[in-house]
Each structure stands twice: as C-alpha cells, then as structure tokens.
Coordinates of N, CA, C and O in Angstrom, one line a residue:
X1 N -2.2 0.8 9.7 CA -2.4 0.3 8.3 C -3.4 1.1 7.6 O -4.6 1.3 8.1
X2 N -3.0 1.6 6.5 CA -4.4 2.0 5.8 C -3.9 1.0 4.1 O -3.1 0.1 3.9
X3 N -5.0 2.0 3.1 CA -4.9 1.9 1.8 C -3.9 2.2 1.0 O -3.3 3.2 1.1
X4 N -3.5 1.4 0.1 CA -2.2 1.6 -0.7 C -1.0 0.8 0.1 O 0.0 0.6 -0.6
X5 N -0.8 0.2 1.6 CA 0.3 0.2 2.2 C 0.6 -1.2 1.6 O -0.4 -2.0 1.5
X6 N 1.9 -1.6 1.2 CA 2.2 -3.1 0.7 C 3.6 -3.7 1.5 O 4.3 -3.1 2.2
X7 N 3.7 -5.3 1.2 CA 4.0 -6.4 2.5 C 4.5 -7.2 1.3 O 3.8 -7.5 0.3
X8 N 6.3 -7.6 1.6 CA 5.8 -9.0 0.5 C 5.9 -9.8 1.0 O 6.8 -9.9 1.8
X9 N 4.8 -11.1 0.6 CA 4.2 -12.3 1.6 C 4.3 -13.2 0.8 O 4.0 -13.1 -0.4
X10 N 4.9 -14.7 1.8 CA 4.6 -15.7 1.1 C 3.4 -16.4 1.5 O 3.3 -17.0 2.6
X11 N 2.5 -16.4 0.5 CA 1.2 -17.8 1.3 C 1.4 -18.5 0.6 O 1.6 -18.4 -0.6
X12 N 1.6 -19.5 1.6 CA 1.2 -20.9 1.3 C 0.5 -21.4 0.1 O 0.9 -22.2 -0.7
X13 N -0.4 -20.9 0.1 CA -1.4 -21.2 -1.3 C -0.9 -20.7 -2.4 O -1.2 -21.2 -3.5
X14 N 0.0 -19.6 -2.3 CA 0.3 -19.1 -3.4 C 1.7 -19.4 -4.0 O 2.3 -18.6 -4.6
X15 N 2.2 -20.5 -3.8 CA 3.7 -20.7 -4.6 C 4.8 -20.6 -3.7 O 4.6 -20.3 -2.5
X16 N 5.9 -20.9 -4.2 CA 7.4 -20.7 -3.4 C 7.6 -19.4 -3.4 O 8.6 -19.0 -2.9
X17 N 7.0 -18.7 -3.8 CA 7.7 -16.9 -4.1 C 6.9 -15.9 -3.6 O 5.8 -15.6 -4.0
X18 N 7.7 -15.3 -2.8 CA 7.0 -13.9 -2.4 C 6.4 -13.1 -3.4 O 6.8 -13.0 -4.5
X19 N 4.9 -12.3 -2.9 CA 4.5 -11.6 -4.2 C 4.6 -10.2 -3.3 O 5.1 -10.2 -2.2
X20 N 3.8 -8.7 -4.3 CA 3.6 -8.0 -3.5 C 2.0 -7.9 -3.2 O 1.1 -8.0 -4.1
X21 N 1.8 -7.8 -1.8 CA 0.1 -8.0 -1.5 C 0.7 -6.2 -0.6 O 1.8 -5.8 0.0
X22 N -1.1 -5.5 -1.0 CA -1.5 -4.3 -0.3 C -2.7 -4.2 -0.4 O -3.4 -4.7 -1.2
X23 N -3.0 -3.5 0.5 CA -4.6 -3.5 1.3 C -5.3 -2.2 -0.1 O -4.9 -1.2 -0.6
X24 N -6.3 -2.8 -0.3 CA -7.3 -2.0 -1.0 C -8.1 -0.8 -0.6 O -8.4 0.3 -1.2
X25 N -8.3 -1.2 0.7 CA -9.2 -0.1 1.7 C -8.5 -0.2 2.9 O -7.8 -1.0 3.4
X26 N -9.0 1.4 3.4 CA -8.3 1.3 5.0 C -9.2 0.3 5.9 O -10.3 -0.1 5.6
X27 N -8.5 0.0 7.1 CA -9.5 -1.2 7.7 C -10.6 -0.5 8.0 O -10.6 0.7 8.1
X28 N -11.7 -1.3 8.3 CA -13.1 -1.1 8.4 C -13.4 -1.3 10.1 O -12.7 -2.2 10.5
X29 N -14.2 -0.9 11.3 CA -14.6 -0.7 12.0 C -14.5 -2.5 12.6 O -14.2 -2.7 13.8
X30 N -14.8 -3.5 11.7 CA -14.8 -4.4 12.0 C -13.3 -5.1 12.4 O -13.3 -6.0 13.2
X31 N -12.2 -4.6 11.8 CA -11.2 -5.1 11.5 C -10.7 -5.6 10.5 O -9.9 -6.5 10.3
X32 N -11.1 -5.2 10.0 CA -11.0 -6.3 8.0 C -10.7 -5.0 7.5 O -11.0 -3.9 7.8
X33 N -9.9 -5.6 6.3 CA -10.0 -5.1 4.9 C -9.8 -5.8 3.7 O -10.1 -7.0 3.8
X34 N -9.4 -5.5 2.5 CA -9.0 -6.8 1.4 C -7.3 -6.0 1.1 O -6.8 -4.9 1.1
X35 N -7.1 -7.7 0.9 CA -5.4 -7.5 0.4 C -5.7 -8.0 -1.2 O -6.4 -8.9 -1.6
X36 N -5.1 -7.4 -1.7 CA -4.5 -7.9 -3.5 C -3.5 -8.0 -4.0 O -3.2 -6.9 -4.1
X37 N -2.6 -8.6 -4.6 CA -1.3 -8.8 -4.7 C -1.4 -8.6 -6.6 O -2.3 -8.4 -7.5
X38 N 0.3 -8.7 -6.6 CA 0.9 -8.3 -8.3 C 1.3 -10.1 -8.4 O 1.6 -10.9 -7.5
X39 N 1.2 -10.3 -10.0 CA 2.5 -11.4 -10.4 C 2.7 -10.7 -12.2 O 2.3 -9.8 -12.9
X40 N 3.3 -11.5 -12.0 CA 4.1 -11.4 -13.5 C 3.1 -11.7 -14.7 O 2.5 -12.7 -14.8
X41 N 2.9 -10.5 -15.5 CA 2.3 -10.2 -16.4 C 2.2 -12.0 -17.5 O 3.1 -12.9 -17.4
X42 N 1.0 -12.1 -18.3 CA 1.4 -13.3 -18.8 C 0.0 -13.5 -20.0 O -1.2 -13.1 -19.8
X43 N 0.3 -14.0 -21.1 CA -0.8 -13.7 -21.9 C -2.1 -13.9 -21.7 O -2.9 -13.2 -22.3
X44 N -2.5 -14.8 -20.9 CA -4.1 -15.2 -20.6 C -4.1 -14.6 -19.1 O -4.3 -15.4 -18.2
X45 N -3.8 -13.3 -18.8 CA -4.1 -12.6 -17.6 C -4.9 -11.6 -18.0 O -5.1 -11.0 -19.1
X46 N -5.6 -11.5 -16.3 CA -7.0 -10.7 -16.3 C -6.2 -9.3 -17.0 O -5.8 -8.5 -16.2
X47 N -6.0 -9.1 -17.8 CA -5.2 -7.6 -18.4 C -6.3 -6.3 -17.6 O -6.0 -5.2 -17.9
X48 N -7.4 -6.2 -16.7 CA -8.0 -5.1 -16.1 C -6.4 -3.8 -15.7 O -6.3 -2.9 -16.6
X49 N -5.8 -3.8 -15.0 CA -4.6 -3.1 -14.2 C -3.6 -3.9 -14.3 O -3.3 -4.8 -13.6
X50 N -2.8 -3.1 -15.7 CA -1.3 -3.6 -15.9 C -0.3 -3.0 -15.1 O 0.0 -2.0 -15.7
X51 N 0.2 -3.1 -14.4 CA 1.7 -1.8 -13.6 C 2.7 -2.3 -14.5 O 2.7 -3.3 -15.2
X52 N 3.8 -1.3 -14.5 CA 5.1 -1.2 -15.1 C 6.1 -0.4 -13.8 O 6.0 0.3 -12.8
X53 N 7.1 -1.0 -14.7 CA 8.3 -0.8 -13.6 C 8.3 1.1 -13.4 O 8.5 1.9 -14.4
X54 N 8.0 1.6 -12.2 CA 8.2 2.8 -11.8 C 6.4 3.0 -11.4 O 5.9 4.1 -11.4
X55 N 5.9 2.3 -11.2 CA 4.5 2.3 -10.7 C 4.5 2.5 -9.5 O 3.9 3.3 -8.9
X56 N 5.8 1.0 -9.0 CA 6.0 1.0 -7.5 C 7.8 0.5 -7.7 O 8.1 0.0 -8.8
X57 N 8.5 0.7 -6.7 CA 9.7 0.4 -6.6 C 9.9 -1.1 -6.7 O 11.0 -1.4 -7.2
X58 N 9.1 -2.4 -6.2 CA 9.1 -3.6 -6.7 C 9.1 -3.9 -8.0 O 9.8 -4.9 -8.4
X59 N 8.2 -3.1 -8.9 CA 7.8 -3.5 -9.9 C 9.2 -3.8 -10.5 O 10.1 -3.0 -10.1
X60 N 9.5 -4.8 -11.4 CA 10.6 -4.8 -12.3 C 10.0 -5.2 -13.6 O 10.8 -4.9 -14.5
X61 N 9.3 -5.6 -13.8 CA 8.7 -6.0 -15.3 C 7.1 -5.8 -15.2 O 6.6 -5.7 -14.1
X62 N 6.5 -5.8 -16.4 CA 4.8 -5.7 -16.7 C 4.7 -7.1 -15.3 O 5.3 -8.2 -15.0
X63 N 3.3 -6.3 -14.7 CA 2.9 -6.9 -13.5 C 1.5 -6.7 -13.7 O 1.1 -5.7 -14.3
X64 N 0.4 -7.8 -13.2 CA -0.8 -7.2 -13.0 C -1.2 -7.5 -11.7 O -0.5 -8.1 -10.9
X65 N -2.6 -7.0 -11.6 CA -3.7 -7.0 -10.1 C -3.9 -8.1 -10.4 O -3.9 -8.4 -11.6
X66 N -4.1 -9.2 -9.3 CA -4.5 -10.5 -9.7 C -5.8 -10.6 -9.0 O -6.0 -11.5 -8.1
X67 N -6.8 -9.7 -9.4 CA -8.2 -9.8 -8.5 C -9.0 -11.1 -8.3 O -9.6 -11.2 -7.2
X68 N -8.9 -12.1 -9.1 CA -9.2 -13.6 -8.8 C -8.7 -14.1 -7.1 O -9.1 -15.1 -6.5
X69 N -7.7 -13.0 -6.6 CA -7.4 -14.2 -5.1 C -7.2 -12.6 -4.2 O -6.2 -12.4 -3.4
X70 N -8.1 -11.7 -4.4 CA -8.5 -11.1 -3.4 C -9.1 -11.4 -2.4 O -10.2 -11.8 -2.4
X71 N -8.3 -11.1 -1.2 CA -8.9 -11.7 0.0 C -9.4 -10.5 1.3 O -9.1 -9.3 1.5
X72 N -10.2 -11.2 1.9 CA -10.9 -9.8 3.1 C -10.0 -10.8 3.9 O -9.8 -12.0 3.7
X73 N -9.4 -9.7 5.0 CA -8.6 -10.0 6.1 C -8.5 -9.6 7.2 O -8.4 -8.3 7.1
X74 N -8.4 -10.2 8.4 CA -8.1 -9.4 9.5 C -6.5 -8.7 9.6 O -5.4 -9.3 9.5
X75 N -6.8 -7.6 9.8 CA -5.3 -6.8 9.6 C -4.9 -7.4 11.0 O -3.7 -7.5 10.8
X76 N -5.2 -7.8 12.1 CA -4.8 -7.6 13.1 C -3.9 -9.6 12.5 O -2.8 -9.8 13.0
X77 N -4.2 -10.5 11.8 CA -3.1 -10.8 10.6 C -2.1 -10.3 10.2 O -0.9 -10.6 10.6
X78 N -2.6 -9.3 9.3 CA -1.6 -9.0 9.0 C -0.3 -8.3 9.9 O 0.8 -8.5 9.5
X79 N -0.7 -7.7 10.8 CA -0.1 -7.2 11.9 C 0.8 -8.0 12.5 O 2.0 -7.7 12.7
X80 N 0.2 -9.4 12.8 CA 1.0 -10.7 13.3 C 2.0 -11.1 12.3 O 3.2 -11.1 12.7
X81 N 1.5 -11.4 11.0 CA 3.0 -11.8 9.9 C 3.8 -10.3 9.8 O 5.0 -10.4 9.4
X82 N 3.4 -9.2 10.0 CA 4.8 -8.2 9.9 C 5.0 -8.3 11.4 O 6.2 -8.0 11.4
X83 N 4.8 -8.5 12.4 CA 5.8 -8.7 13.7 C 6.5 -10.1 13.6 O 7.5 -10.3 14.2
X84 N 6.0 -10.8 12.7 CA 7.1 -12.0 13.1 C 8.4 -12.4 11.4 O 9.2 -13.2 11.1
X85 N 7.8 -11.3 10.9 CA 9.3 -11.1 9.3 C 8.4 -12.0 8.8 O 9.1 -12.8 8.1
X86 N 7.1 -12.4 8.9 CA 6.6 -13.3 7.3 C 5.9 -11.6 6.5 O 6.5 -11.8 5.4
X87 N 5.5 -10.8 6.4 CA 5.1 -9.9 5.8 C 6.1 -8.4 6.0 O 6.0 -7.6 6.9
X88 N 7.1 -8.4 4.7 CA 8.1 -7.1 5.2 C 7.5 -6.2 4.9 O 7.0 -6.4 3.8
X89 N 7.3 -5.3 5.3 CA 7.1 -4.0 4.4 C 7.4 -3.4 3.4 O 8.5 -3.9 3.0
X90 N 7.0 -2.5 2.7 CA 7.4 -1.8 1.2 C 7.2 -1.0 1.4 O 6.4 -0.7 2.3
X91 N 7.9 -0.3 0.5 CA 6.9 1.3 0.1 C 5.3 1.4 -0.4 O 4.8 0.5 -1.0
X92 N 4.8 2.5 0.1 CA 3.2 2.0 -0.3 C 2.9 2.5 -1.4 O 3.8 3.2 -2.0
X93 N 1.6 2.2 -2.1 CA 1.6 2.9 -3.6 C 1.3 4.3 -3.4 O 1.0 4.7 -2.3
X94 N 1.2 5.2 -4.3 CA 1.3 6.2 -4.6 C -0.3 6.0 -4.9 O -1.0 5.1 -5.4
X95 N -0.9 7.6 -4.3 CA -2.4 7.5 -4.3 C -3.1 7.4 -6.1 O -4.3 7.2 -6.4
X96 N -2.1 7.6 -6.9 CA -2.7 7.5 -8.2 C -3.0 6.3 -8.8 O -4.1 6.0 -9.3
X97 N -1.6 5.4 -8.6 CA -1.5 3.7 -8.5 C -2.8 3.3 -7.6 O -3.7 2.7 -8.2
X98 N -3.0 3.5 -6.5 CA -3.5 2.7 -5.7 C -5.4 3.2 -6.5 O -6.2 2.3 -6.7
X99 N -5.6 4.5 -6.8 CA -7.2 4.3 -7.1 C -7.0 4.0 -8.5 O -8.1 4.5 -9.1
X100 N -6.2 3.5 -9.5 CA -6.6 2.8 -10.4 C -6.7 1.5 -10.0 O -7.5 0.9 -10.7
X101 N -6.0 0.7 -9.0 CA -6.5 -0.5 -8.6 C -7.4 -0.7 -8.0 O -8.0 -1.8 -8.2
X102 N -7.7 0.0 -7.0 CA -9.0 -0.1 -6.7 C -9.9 0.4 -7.7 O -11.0 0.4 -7.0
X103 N -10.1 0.8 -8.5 CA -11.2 1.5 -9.7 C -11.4 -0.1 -10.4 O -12.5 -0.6 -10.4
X104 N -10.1 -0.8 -11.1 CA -10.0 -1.9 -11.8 C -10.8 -3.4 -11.1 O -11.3 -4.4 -11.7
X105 N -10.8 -3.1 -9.5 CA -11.2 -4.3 -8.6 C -13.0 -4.1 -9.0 O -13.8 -5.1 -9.0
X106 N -13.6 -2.8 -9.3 CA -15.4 -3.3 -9.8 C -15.4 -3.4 -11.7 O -16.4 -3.5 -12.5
X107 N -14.1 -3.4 -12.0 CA -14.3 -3.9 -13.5 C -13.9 -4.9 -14.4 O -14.2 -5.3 -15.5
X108 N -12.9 -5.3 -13.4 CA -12.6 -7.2 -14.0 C -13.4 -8.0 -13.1 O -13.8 -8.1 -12.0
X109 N -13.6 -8.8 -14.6 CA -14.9 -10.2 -14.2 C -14.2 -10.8 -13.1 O -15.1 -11.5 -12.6
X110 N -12.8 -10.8 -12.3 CA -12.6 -11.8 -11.9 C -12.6 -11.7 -10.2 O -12.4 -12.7 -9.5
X111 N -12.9 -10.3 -9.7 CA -13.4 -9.6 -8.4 C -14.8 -10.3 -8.1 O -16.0 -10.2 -8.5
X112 N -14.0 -11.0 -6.9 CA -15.5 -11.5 -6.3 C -16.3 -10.5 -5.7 O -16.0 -9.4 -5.3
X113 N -17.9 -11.5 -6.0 CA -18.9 -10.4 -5.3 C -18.5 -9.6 -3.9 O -18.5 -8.4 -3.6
X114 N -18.4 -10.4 -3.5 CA -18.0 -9.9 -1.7 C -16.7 -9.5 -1.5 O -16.2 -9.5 -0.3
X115 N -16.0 -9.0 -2.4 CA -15.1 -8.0 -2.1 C -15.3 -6.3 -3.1 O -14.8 -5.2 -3.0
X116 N -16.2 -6.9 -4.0 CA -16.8 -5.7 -4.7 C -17.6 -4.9 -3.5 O -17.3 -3.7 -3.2
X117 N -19.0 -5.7 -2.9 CA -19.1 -5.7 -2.0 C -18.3 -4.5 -0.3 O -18.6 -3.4 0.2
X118 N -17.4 -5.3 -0.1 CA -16.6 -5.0 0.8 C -16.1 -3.5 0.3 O -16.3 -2.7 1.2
X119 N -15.7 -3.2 -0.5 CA -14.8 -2.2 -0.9 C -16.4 -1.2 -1.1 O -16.1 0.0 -0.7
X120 N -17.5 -1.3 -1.5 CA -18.2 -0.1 -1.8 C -18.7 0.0 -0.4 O -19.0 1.2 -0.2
X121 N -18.9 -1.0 0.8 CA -19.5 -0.5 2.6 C -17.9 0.3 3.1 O -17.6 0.8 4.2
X122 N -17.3 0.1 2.1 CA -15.8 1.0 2.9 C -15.3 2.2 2.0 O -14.2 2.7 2.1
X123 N -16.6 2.7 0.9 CA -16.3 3.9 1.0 C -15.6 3.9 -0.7 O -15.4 4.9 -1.5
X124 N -15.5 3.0 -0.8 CA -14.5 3.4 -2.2 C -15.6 3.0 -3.4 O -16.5 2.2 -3.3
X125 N -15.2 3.8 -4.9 CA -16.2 4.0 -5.6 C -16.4 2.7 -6.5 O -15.8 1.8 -6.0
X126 N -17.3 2.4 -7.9 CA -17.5 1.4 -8.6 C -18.3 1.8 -9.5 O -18.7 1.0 -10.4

C-alpha cells in the first residue's frame, strides 16, 4: 500500500453508500497512515479540493476531500477489509491529484490537528 492508492468502503459511520477513501501518506514505520475519502459536492462543503469527473475514473460529478472524517489507520485494516471484499480496490490517483489533496489536508479548517500532524512526521509538506 502506499500514497494515492484508493478502496471503495462502506463504514458504518458513514451512510448506506460506498465512498471512495485513499491513503494520504505511504504507511509509516508504525503501521498507520490517514485515509480520506470523496462525497458529492454540495453548497455548504469544505470547497478546500474540488475533483471533477476525469480526476479519477470514479469520479462522476463535482466531488470533494471531505477532510472533517480523516482518519489515521492501521493499514494492516485496511489490508483485512480488502481480503475480505469490504474495501475493493480502484485505480489510484494520479500523483498530481493526489499532492493537491494532500497540499489541501494543511489548508482546510476542517483537517484535524493530528492528522495535520501525522502527514508532516511522514514526510509530506504544509
């Protein structure tokens, strides 16, 4: 697993509908990284990282980063829901897509500290 690779997952927490979630950073020494997911563009959204359809092959309409439910995770997780068909794989983003979202995760208000945090001990900028 590294950076950019994306899964579409349903959590629990998050509704009846699969989103797309992909890892922000490659995993860290510890086993962690942060996952972030897209939903459907909508007027009172964090507008930081808008995607449009050809961004990524999922995309079908204006989508955003929904940095508010970025999560640090054990990949060895995620590893478990893609061996058992809860996390399928995708195509991963494309390295241009992927460092504007991670560029966007230290400039919307809505990126918790500790994954701002997380993402600058693994290397990536702010």
């Amino acid at each position: 697993m590294r950076a950019g690779d994306c899964w579409l997952i349903q959590f629990p927490d998050c509704g009846p509908k699969a989103h797309l979630w992909f890892l922000l950073a490659d995993p860290q020494p510890g086993g962690e990284s942060v996952i972030a997911s897209l939903t459907t563009l909508r007027h009172n959204a964090d507008q930081t990282v808008i995607l449009q359809p050809g961004d990524h092959a999922f995309i079908r309409h204006p989508s955003f980063v929904l940095y508010s439910d970025c999560r640090i995770i054990a990949v060895a997780e995620l590893a478990k829901l893609a061996a058992t068909g809860l996390a399928l794989p995708q195509q991963p983003f494309a390295a241009r897509v992927l460092a504007e979202i991670q560029s966007g995760a230290f400039v919307s208000d809505y990126t918790a500290r500790k994954v701002v945090n997380f993402l600058k001990a693994a290397g990536i900028g702010g």
